[in-house]
Amino acid sequence: MKHATRVAATAALLLTLTSAPAAGAADAGTAHVDGRLPSGATYTMDVPTAWNGTVLLFSHGYASGPANPAQDAPDDATKSLLLQGGYALIGSSYATTGWAVTDAVPDQMATLKAFTTRFGQASRTLAWGRSYGGLVTTAIAERHPEEIDGSLSLCGLVQGGVANWNNTLDPAFVLKTLLGSDVPLVNLPGQEAATDAANTLTATVDSAQSTAAGRARIALAAAVHNIPVWNAPGQTRPAATDWDAQQANQYEAVKGLLKIAAFNRRQEAEARAGGNTSWNTGVDYARLLGRSSVRKEVTELYRKAGLSLTADLAALNRAPRITADPAAVAWMSATSSFTGELTKPQLSVHTIGDALVPVQTESALRRAVTAAGSAPLLRQAYVDNAGHCTFSPAEQLAALHALEDRLTTGRWQDTDPASLNARATAADPTTPARYVRYHPTPYLRPYDLAHPADRR
């Protein structure tokens, strides 16, 4: 069936299937459908009457707790603009919360199948997602390329699971060792124990922040995770040599990392994997610092405190190391790490001031796809803003349109910052356009399936 005929037929069908107008929909003729998959996951779909033939399969970020709603767009403002543009929007809740990649990928593919059964075959299918949903999206791109035409990751964990948990271990290890805490970092028996450990180490960090030596050591912990010095919405952007202001911003981010990821989310992931998936055996912390994006700040704060950085790095390198459970690593590697083997175009976008999923994850993705020979299919772009996933609707639409042009023309074009900002302004002149030229430093603890030496 030709595209125009199919869209007209679908539009007529929608009038009989609509259960309710979608929230944020462009008009009351938009079909809104909620359903449940055999896995128990719920799904949601919003399809405008004047569907343009493109379906966007949205993968949401990490969810915890009892609330686990299906999502088909990153935010209401972007959703409204997409529906006005004629895009069909779909997405699932995933059957479980937490590090649920083994549920998320099949649930997303089942949602796509349910959409096709109900509304017909799309002329173009794009997978996209934010944060943890960027990991899910990249997994779909590698494992189910025949089901999609391209993918868009926004602020994604595109370094993969093993790399993520190794890199999350390092700042906690630095804090525990140099601030004298005895909290367990891995093999946490349950969420209560994880919360207790997080609270204990956070209190230790709070106390250390009151001294120059403590502030220097917190900065060192931030550096081995590449936590940027400007990392939260509304935060003042420090001057290039305002080391104290830089560290104050990182201090808040370090506490956030401890509260969010380093213990509770780790424990949930360990429970799925059947053991500890992280290690720092063989890690040279002096080498890690030497490759960090904020090493100069650390050096200056240690000098100001009259503290020996060399001695602290030696103490870290002498400290008892953490070994991983090989079976747990194998599970995390098989389910959540990447080969870098793209067969369809992918655009990956990141804010430069992301503390939770640092922008250096893009370096890890580039490393994998380059080793796999897929680099021509990948483009990366950067937004000059602080915080995790703090994109404007305009910036998200600009990325989507750039990916669409790649599919239409067969080549990447107009993906430089000026062109992306022009796309953003054209898509939504009411919200910011802040794409910039940026080259992230290396990811400090890479692990991917394209590098056999990573599997140690």
Tab-separated table of C-alpha atoms in Angstrom:
chain	number	residue	atom	x	y	z
A	1	MET	CA	0.000	0.000	0.000
A	2	LYS	CA	1.399	3.393	-0.882
A	3	HIS	CA	2.222	5.700	1.994
A	4	ALA	CA	-0.538	8.282	1.349
A	5	THR	CA	-3.177	5.563	1.012
A	6	ARG	CA	-1.984	3.793	4.153
A	7	VAL	CA	-1.993	7.015	6.208
A	8	ALA	CA	-5.527	7.828	5.051
A	9	ALA	CA	-6.716	4.338	5.902
A	10	THR	CA	-5.029	4.511	9.279
A	11	ALA	CA	-6.600	7.894	10.000
A	12	ALA	CA	-10.043	6.443	9.370
A	13	LEU	CA	-9.254	3.466	11.564
A	14	LEU	CA	-8.101	5.695	14.411
A	15	LEU	CA	-11.491	7.367	14.658
A	16	THR	CA	-13.001	4.025	15.632
A	17	LEU	CA	-10.191	2.933	17.993
A	18	THR	CA	-9.589	6.062	20.038
A	19	SER	CA	-10.244	5.426	23.712
A	20	ALA	CA	-9.455	8.945	24.927
A	21	PRO	CA	-7.633	12.069	23.756
A	22	ALA	CA	-3.948	11.942	24.683
A	23	ALA	CA	-2.641	14.294	27.342
A	24	GLY	CA	-0.737	17.033	25.553
A	25	ALA	CA	-2.072	15.901	22.205
A	26	ALA	CA	-2.265	18.325	19.310
A	27	ASP	CA	-6.015	17.740	18.850
A	28	ALA	CA	-8.841	15.573	20.119
A	29	GLY	CA	-8.491	13.335	17.061
A	30	THR	CA	-5.306	11.786	18.431
A	31	ALA	CA	-5.757	8.136	19.351
A	32	HIS	CA	-4.581	7.260	22.834
A	33	VAL	CA	-4.272	3.568	23.611
A	34	ASP	CA	-3.152	1.905	26.833
A	35	GLY	CA	-2.574	-1.819	27.125
A	36	ARG	CA	-0.766	-4.625	28.882
A	37	LEU	CA	1.791	-7.076	27.479
A	38	PRO	CA	1.992	-10.780	28.394
A	39	SER	CA	5.055	-9.944	30.535
A	40	GLY	CA	2.900	-7.732	32.742
A	41	ALA	CA	4.411	-4.515	31.402
A	42	THR	CA	1.991	-1.801	30.378
A	43	TYR	CA	2.277	0.200	27.183
A	44	THR	CA	0.987	3.505	25.941
A	45	MET	CA	0.487	4.796	22.399
A	46	ASP	CA	-0.455	8.197	21.000
A	47	VAL	CA	-1.129	8.373	17.273
A	48	PRO	CA	-2.307	11.583	15.594
A	49	THR	CA	-5.076	11.379	13.017
A	50	ALA	CA	-2.703	12.915	10.477
A	51	TRP	CA	0.025	10.371	11.199
A	52	ASN	CA	3.130	11.075	9.118
A	53	GLY	CA	4.078	7.379	8.959
A	54	THR	CA	6.949	7.546	11.482
A	55	VAL	CA	6.690	5.790	14.841
A	56	LEU	CA	8.999	6.731	17.710
A	57	LEU	CA	9.677	3.919	20.192
A	58	PHE	CA	10.651	5.658	23.439
A	59	SER	CA	12.654	3.896	26.175
A	60	HIS	CA	12.354	5.597	29.544
A	61	GLY	CA	15.027	5.986	32.187
A	62	TYR	CA	15.743	4.048	35.371
A	63	ALA	CA	12.674	3.551	37.555
A	64	SER	CA	12.525	2.354	41.156
A	65	GLY	CA	9.762	1.933	43.674
A	66	PRO	CA	6.175	0.883	43.065
A	67	ALA	CA	5.345	3.503	40.438
A	68	ASN	CA	6.287	2.285	36.977
A	69	PRO	CA	4.160	4.013	34.337
A	70	ALA	CA	4.556	3.435	30.626
A	71	GLN	CA	6.039	6.430	28.834
A	72	ASP	CA	6.107	7.311	25.155
A	73	ALA	CA	7.938	10.662	25.282
A	74	PRO	CA	10.548	12.347	27.488
A	75	ASP	CA	8.314	15.252	28.608
A	76	ASP	CA	4.933	16.770	27.890
A	77	ALA	CA	6.236	19.759	25.916
A	78	THR	CA	8.275	17.599	23.535
A	79	LYS	CA	5.387	15.159	23.253
A	80	SER	CA	3.000	17.911	22.199
A	81	LEU	CA	5.380	19.170	19.518
A	82	LEU	CA	5.898	15.654	18.160
A	83	LEU	CA	2.189	14.967	17.958
A	84	GLN	CA	1.673	18.287	16.184
A	85	GLY	CA	4.331	17.105	13.733
A	86	GLY	CA	2.384	13.925	13.015
A	87	TYR	CA	4.607	11.389	14.794
A	88	ALA	CA	3.185	8.264	16.415
A	89	LEU	CA	4.572	7.815	19.945
A	90	ILE	CA	4.805	4.481	21.749
A	91	GLY	CA	6.590	3.028	24.771
A	92	SER	CA	6.298	0.489	27.572
A	93	SER	CA	6.802	0.524	31.338
A	94	TYR	CA	9.102	-2.563	31.283
A	95	ALA	CA	7.865	-5.515	33.333
A	96	THR	CA	10.109	-4.693	36.286
A	97	THR	CA	11.894	-1.655	37.675
A	98	GLY	CA	15.608	-1.246	38.285
A	99	TRP	CA	18.379	-2.601	36.036
A	100	ALA	CA	15.731	-4.237	33.887
A	101	VAL	CA	17.399	-4.524	30.493
A	102	THR	CA	16.390	-8.180	30.136
A	103	ASP	CA	12.764	-7.053	30.471
A	104	ALA	CA	13.035	-3.668	28.789
A	105	VAL	CA	14.307	-4.782	25.386
A	106	PRO	CA	11.712	-7.547	24.783
A	107	ASP	CA	8.929	-5.371	26.216
A	108	GLN	CA	9.829	-2.544	23.871
A	109	MET	CA	9.878	-4.882	20.884
A	110	ALA	CA	6.531	-6.359	21.957
A	111	THR	CA	5.111	-2.842	22.169
A	112	LEU	CA	6.259	-2.157	18.630
A	113	LYS	CA	4.596	-5.366	17.482
A	114	ALA	CA	1.366	-4.397	19.259
A	115	PHE	CA	1.456	-1.028	17.527
A	116	THR	CA	1.932	-2.600	14.099
A	117	THR	CA	-0.907	-5.056	14.708
A	118	ARG	CA	-3.271	-2.268	15.648
A	119	PHE	CA	-2.243	0.618	13.393
A	120	GLY	CA	-0.350	-0.943	10.506
A	121	GLN	CA	3.263	-0.977	9.380
A	122	ALA	CA	5.112	2.312	9.828
A	123	SER	CA	7.089	3.722	6.942
A	124	ARG	CA	9.888	4.546	9.398
A	125	THR	CA	10.610	3.283	12.921
A	126	LEU	CA	13.025	5.103	15.203
A	127	ALA	CA	14.130	3.907	18.635
A	128	TRP	CA	15.015	6.617	21.115
A	129	GLY	CA	15.493	6.959	24.856
A	130	ARG	CA	16.972	8.986	27.683
A	131	SER	CA	19.421	8.059	30.464
A	132	TYR	CA	19.039	4.328	31.219
A	133	GLY	CA	16.671	4.368	28.257
A	134	GLY	CA	19.672	5.304	26.117
A	135	LEU	CA	21.246	1.995	27.136
A	136	VAL	CA	18.002	0.193	26.242
A	137	THR	CA	17.883	2.032	22.915
A	138	THR	CA	21.473	1.103	22.078
A	139	ALA	CA	20.745	-2.517	23.008
A	140	ILE	CA	17.782	-2.471	20.603
A	141	ALA	CA	19.990	-0.946	17.907
A	142	GLU	CA	22.531	-3.773	18.265
A	143	ARG	CA	20.156	-6.698	18.811
A	144	HIS	CA	17.129	-5.819	16.699
A	145	PRO	CA	18.378	-3.644	13.850
A	146	GLU	CA	15.926	-5.266	11.440
A	147	GLU	CA	13.035	-3.764	13.435
A	148	ILE	CA	14.189	-0.137	13.319
A	149	ASP	CA	15.596	2.353	10.823
A	150	GLY	CA	17.748	4.337	13.237
A	151	SER	CA	18.263	5.244	16.876
A	152	LEU	CA	18.696	8.312	19.074
A	153	SER	CA	20.268	8.161	22.528
A	154	LEU	CA	19.889	11.159	24.820
A	155	CYS	CA	22.145	11.392	27.916
A	156	GLY	CA	22.455	7.620	27.650
A	157	LEU	CA	24.457	5.034	29.557
A	158	VAL	CA	26.100	4.181	26.261
A	159	GLN	CA	29.257	2.964	28.022
A	160	GLY	CA	27.354	-0.209	28.923
A	161	GLY	CA	26.663	-1.944	32.206
A	162	VAL	CA	30.056	-3.326	33.262
A	163	ALA	CA	31.772	-0.015	32.534
A	164	ASN	CA	29.068	1.879	34.400
A	165	TRP	CA	29.369	-0.121	37.586
A	166	ASN	CA	33.176	-0.135	37.543
A	167	ASN	CA	33.241	3.631	37.126
A	168	THR	CA	30.653	4.051	39.891
A	169	LEU	CA	32.801	1.940	42.220
A	170	ASP	CA	35.869	4.176	41.927
A	171	PRO	CA	34.658	7.376	43.678
A	172	ALA	CA	33.155	5.345	46.523
A	173	PHE	CA	36.443	3.447	46.885
A	174	VAL	CA	38.419	6.710	47.039
A	175	LEU	CA	36.106	8.152	49.698
A	176	LYS	CA	36.071	4.994	51.795
A	177	THR	CA	39.862	4.639	51.693
A	178	LEU	CA	40.948	8.258	52.177
A	179	LEU	CA	38.210	9.364	54.591
A	180	GLY	CA	38.513	6.280	56.780
A	181	SER	CA	35.093	4.675	56.417
A	182	ASP	CA	34.381	0.962	56.801
A	183	VAL	CA	31.193	0.718	54.723
A	184	PRO	CA	30.791	-2.241	52.345
A	185	LEU	CA	30.888	-1.157	48.706
A	186	VAL	CA	29.741	-4.366	47.023
A	187	ASN	CA	27.904	-7.596	47.843
A	188	LEU	CA	25.219	-5.620	49.633
A	189	PRO	CA	22.659	-8.062	51.090
A	190	GLY	CA	19.577	-5.903	50.562
A	191	GLN	CA	18.169	-2.434	50.086
A	192	GLU	CA	18.216	-1.647	53.812
A	193	ALA	CA	21.928	-2.407	54.008
A	194	ALA	CA	22.513	-0.348	50.861
A	195	THR	CA	20.665	2.634	52.331
A	196	ASP	CA	22.617	2.364	55.578
A	197	ALA	CA	25.924	2.282	53.711
A	198	ALA	CA	24.933	5.250	51.553
A	199	ASN	CA	23.892	7.273	54.601
A	200	THR	CA	27.062	6.417	56.501
A	201	LEU	CA	29.440	7.353	53.700
A	202	THR	CA	27.435	10.501	52.901
A	203	ALA	CA	27.745	11.612	56.532
A	204	THR	CA	31.495	11.020	56.322
A	205	VAL	CA	31.659	13.165	53.207
A	206	ASP	CA	29.649	15.925	54.908
A	207	SER	CA	32.128	15.966	57.771
A	208	ALA	CA	35.136	15.972	55.441
A	209	GLN	CA	33.793	18.963	53.516
A	210	SER	CA	34.532	21.176	56.521
A	211	THR	CA	38.326	20.839	56.102
A	212	ALA	CA	40.677	21.724	53.264
A	213	ALA	CA	42.105	18.198	53.247
A	214	GLY	CA	38.626	16.686	53.114
A	215	ARG	CA	37.587	18.939	50.253
A	216	ALA	CA	40.682	17.960	48.267
A	217	ARG	CA	39.929	14.271	48.769
A	218	ILE	CA	36.295	14.704	47.750
A	219	ALA	CA	37.554	16.425	44.582
A	220	LEU	CA	39.811	13.434	43.920
A	221	ALA	CA	36.822	11.100	44.259
A	222	ALA	CA	34.885	13.291	41.832
A	223	ALA	CA	37.789	13.258	39.388
A	224	VAL	CA	37.926	9.471	39.030
A	225	HIS	CA	34.261	9.584	37.962
A	226	ASN	CA	34.800	12.647	35.726
A	227	ILE	CA	32.165	14.585	37.693
A	228	PRO	CA	32.115	18.039	36.068
A	229	VAL	CA	32.519	21.259	38.018
A	230	TRP	CA	29.225	22.618	36.626
A	231	ASN	CA	26.629	19.897	36.940
A	232	ALA	CA	23.173	20.982	38.140
A	233	PRO	CA	20.405	23.234	36.813
A	234	GLY	CA	20.564	26.699	38.350
A	235	GLN	CA	24.128	26.181	39.528
A	236	THR	CA	26.604	29.020	39.003
A	237	ARG	CA	29.189	28.106	36.397
A	238	PRO	CA	32.560	28.497	38.150
A	239	ALA	CA	35.447	30.423	36.674
A	240	ALA	CA	38.240	28.342	35.175
A	241	THR	CA	40.496	28.805	38.215
A	242	ASP	CA	37.897	29.095	40.985
A	243	TRP	CA	38.880	25.773	42.511
A	244	ASP	CA	36.783	26.229	45.650
A	245	ALA	CA	33.574	26.923	43.718
A	246	GLN	CA	34.299	23.984	41.430
A	247	GLN	CA	34.736	21.645	44.386
A	248	ALA	CA	31.595	22.937	46.105
A	249	ASN	CA	29.580	21.992	43.031
A	250	GLN	CA	31.201	18.567	42.871
A	251	TYR	CA	30.571	17.962	46.577
A	252	GLU	CA	26.825	18.082	46.017
A	253	ALA	CA	27.130	15.810	42.982
A	254	VAL	CA	29.251	13.288	44.892
A	255	LYS	CA	26.577	13.055	47.580
A	256	GLY	CA	23.958	12.616	44.896
A	257	LEU	CA	25.943	9.790	43.338
A	258	LEU	CA	26.193	8.030	46.701
A	259	LYS	CA	22.486	8.423	47.365
A	260	ILE	CA	21.303	7.437	43.892
A	261	ALA	CA	23.618	4.935	42.261
A	262	ALA	CA	26.591	3.809	44.302
A	263	PHE	CA	24.667	1.670	46.797
A	264	ASN	CA	20.910	1.194	46.275
A	265	ARG	CA	20.976	0.856	42.500
A	266	ARG	CA	24.132	-1.223	42.732
A	267	GLN	CA	22.464	-3.625	45.149
A	268	GLU	CA	19.500	-4.075	42.814
A	269	ALA	CA	21.812	-4.746	39.869
A	270	GLU	CA	23.880	-7.204	41.926
A	271	ALA	CA	20.716	-9.089	42.851
A	272	ARG	CA	19.874	-9.497	39.165
A	273	ALA	CA	23.422	-10.502	38.243
A	274	GLY	CA	23.762	-12.940	41.127
A	275	GLY	CA	26.803	-11.223	42.625
A	276	ASN	CA	29.229	-8.348	42.410
A	277	THR	CA	29.838	-7.128	38.845
A	278	SER	CA	32.630	-4.637	39.655
A	279	TRP	CA	36.332	-4.754	40.363
A	280	ASN	CA	39.315	-2.461	40.815
A	281	THR	CA	42.047	-5.071	40.807
A	282	GLY	CA	44.882	-3.782	38.651
A	283	VAL	CA	43.576	-0.195	38.607
A	284	ASP	CA	46.241	2.516	38.945
A	285	TYR	CA	44.488	5.506	40.487
A	286	ALA	CA	47.355	7.832	39.650
A	287	ARG	CA	46.858	6.921	35.996
A	288	LEU	CA	43.114	7.453	36.251
A	289	LEU	CA	43.621	10.913	37.699
A	290	GLY	CA	46.121	11.741	34.963
A	291	ARG	CA	43.395	11.125	32.361
A	292	SER	CA	40.599	12.902	34.251
A	293	SER	CA	38.925	16.010	32.889
A	294	VAL	CA	39.343	17.778	36.260
A	295	ARG	CA	42.850	16.723	37.304
A	296	LYS	CA	44.114	20.342	37.467
A	297	GLU	CA	41.476	21.237	40.059
A	298	VAL	CA	42.522	18.270	42.215
A	299	THR	CA	46.181	19.229	42.008
A	300	GLU	CA	45.433	22.807	43.058
A	301	LEU	CA	43.202	21.827	45.959
A	302	TYR	CA	45.813	19.400	47.302
A	303	ARG	CA	48.446	22.121	47.042
A	304	LYS	CA	46.178	24.597	48.829
A	305	ALA	CA	45.491	22.081	51.612
A	306	GLY	CA	49.184	21.306	52.078
A	307	LEU	CA	48.388	17.675	51.426
A	308	SER	CA	50.472	15.202	49.439
A	309	LEU	CA	48.575	13.996	46.394
A	310	THR	CA	51.351	11.515	45.687
A	311	ALA	CA	50.923	9.977	49.143
A	312	ASP	CA	47.144	9.690	48.785
A	313	LEU	CA	47.429	8.087	45.358
A	314	ALA	CA	49.960	5.633	46.769
A	315	ALA	CA	47.558	4.850	49.613
A	316	LEU	CA	44.820	4.110	47.110
A	317	ASN	CA	47.095	1.852	45.125
A	318	ARG	CA	48.113	-0.038	48.305
A	319	ALA	CA	44.584	-0.440	49.624
A	320	PRO	CA	42.920	-3.886	49.517
A	321	ARG	CA	41.170	-4.303	46.189
A	322	ILE	CA	37.702	-5.455	45.244
A	323	THR	CA	37.309	-8.486	43.022
A	324	ALA	CA	34.257	-9.329	40.977
A	325	ASP	CA	32.189	-12.479	40.737
A	326	PRO	CA	33.037	-13.866	37.264
A	327	ALA	CA	29.522	-15.232	36.728
A	328	ALA	CA	27.975	-11.885	37.654
A	329	VAL	CA	30.322	-10.057	35.292
A	330	ALA	CA	29.421	-12.500	32.544
A	331	TRP	CA	25.701	-11.782	33.088
A	332	MET	CA	26.198	-8.015	33.075
A	333	SER	CA	28.458	-8.244	30.031
A	334	ALA	CA	26.029	-10.398	28.047
A	335	THR	CA	22.951	-8.361	28.907
A	336	SER	CA	24.198	-4.796	29.228
A	337	SER	CA	27.502	-4.252	27.406
A	338	PHE	CA	27.900	-3.390	23.744
A	339	THR	CA	29.658	-4.806	20.717
A	340	GLY	CA	29.782	-1.465	18.906
A	341	GLU	CA	28.358	-3.215	15.830
A	342	LEU	CA	25.836	-0.750	14.443
A	343	THR	CA	24.031	-1.568	11.218
A	344	LYS	CA	21.676	1.432	11.270
A	345	PRO	CA	22.514	5.094	11.970
A	346	GLN	CA	22.664	6.252	15.562
A	347	LEU	CA	22.862	9.799	16.933
A	348	SER	CA	23.961	10.145	20.560
A	349	VAL	CA	23.534	13.473	22.390
A	350	HIS	CA	24.806	14.541	25.807
A	351	THR	CA	24.883	17.612	28.010
A	352	ILE	CA	28.442	18.526	28.919
A	353	GLY	CA	27.637	19.091	32.616
A	354	ASP	CA	26.190	15.687	33.517
A	355	ALA	CA	27.333	14.316	36.890
A	356	LEU	CA	25.212	11.167	37.006
A	357	VAL	CA	26.095	9.897	33.512
A	358	PRO	CA	29.206	11.934	32.627
A	359	VAL	CA	29.690	13.096	29.060
A	360	GLN	CA	32.757	10.829	28.798
A	361	THR	CA	30.371	7.911	28.240
A	362	GLU	CA	30.299	9.188	24.659
A	363	SER	CA	34.034	8.467	24.417
A	364	ALA	CA	33.333	4.900	25.507
A	365	LEU	CA	30.684	4.516	22.807
A	366	ARG	CA	32.996	5.967	20.167
A	367	ARG	CA	35.731	3.546	21.275
A	368	ALA	CA	33.425	0.550	20.810
A	369	VAL	CA	31.973	1.468	17.421
A	370	THR	CA	35.407	2.423	16.084
A	371	ALA	CA	36.848	-0.962	17.077
A	372	ALA	CA	33.829	-2.687	15.508
A	373	GLY	CA	34.179	-0.737	12.254
A	374	SER	CA	30.817	1.025	12.643
A	375	ALA	CA	32.057	4.585	13.194
A	376	PRO	CA	30.504	6.025	9.982
A	377	LEU	CA	27.049	5.147	11.315
A	378	LEU	CA	27.536	7.072	14.561
A	379	ARG	CA	27.281	10.808	15.155
A	380	GLN	CA	27.572	12.516	18.531
A	381	ALA	CA	26.485	15.989	19.572
A	382	TYR	CA	26.805	18.043	22.738
A	383	VAL	CA	24.598	20.562	24.535
A	384	ASP	CA	26.101	23.303	26.692
A	385	ASN	CA	24.026	22.810	29.813
A	386	ALA	CA	24.409	21.482	33.349
A	387	GLY	CA	22.520	18.503	34.721
A	388	HIS	CA	21.404	15.058	33.620
A	389	CYS	CA	19.142	15.011	30.554
A	390	THR	CA	18.479	18.758	30.775
A	391	PHE	CA	17.626	19.163	27.095
A	392	SER	CA	15.059	21.605	25.815
A	393	PRO	CA	12.248	20.370	23.557
A	394	ALA	CA	13.898	22.290	20.717
A	395	GLU	CA	17.213	20.468	21.209
A	396	GLN	CA	15.524	17.068	21.251
A	397	LEU	CA	13.578	17.786	18.078
A	398	ALA	CA	16.731	19.042	16.369
A	399	ALA	CA	18.439	15.729	17.104
A	400	LEU	CA	15.461	13.771	15.804
A	401	HIS	CA	15.347	15.776	12.570
A	402	ALA	CA	19.100	15.333	12.053
A	403	LEU	CA	18.668	11.565	12.336
A	404	GLU	CA	15.731	11.651	9.946
A	405	ASP	CA	17.796	13.558	7.374
A	406	ARG	CA	20.530	10.931	7.660
A	407	LEU	CA	17.970	8.248	6.811
A	408	THR	CA	16.488	10.233	3.948
A	409	THR	CA	19.741	11.304	2.290
A	410	GLY	CA	21.991	8.388	3.203
A	411	ARG	CA	24.633	10.626	4.759
A	412	TRP	CA	25.137	12.715	7.852
A	413	GLN	CA	24.731	16.396	7.098
A	414	ASP	CA	24.159	19.582	9.075
A	415	THR	CA	25.061	17.981	12.397
A	416	ASP	CA	27.511	20.708	13.389
A	417	PRO	CA	26.446	22.909	16.339
A	418	ALA	CA	25.325	25.882	14.228
A	419	SER	CA	23.135	23.673	12.039
A	420	LEU	CA	21.676	21.803	15.009
A	421	ASN	CA	20.879	25.102	16.716
A	422	ALA	CA	19.175	26.308	13.543
A	423	ARG	CA	17.151	23.093	13.448
A	424	ALA	CA	16.241	23.580	17.099
A	425	THR	CA	15.087	27.158	16.640
A	426	ALA	CA	13.011	26.165	13.626
A	427	ALA	CA	11.393	23.319	15.564
A	428	ASP	CA	10.592	25.366	18.678
A	429	PRO	CA	11.712	29.000	18.937
A	430	THR	CA	10.391	29.247	22.515
A	431	THR	CA	13.016	26.989	24.162
A	432	PRO	CA	16.845	27.101	24.177
A	433	ALA	CA	19.197	25.910	21.432
A	434	ARG	CA	22.638	25.310	22.993
A	435	TYR	CA	24.571	22.846	20.846
A	436	VAL	CA	28.330	23.416	21.024
A	437	ARG	CA	31.474	21.887	19.624
A	438	TYR	CA	32.900	19.627	22.302
A	439	HIS	CA	35.379	16.759	22.568
A	440	PRO	CA	35.024	14.702	25.756
A	441	THR	CA	38.083	13.307	27.476
A	442	PRO	CA	38.419	9.506	27.675
A	443	TYR	CA	36.067	7.372	29.713
A	444	LEU	CA	38.242	6.215	32.580
A	445	ARG	CA	37.021	2.622	32.938
A	446	PRO	CA	35.871	1.414	29.499
A	447	TYR	CA	34.522	-2.063	28.888
A	448	ASP	CA	32.956	-3.255	25.667
A	449	LEU	CA	32.696	-6.455	23.687
A	450	ALA	CA	34.742	-5.089	20.798
A	451	HIS	CA	37.881	-5.123	22.978
A	452	PRO	CA	38.662	-8.675	24.149
A	453	ALA	CA	41.312	-7.338	26.552
A	454	ASP	CA	38.545	-5.702	28.601
A	455	ARG	CA	37.304	-9.153	29.659
A	456	ARG	CA	39.619	-9.793	32.556
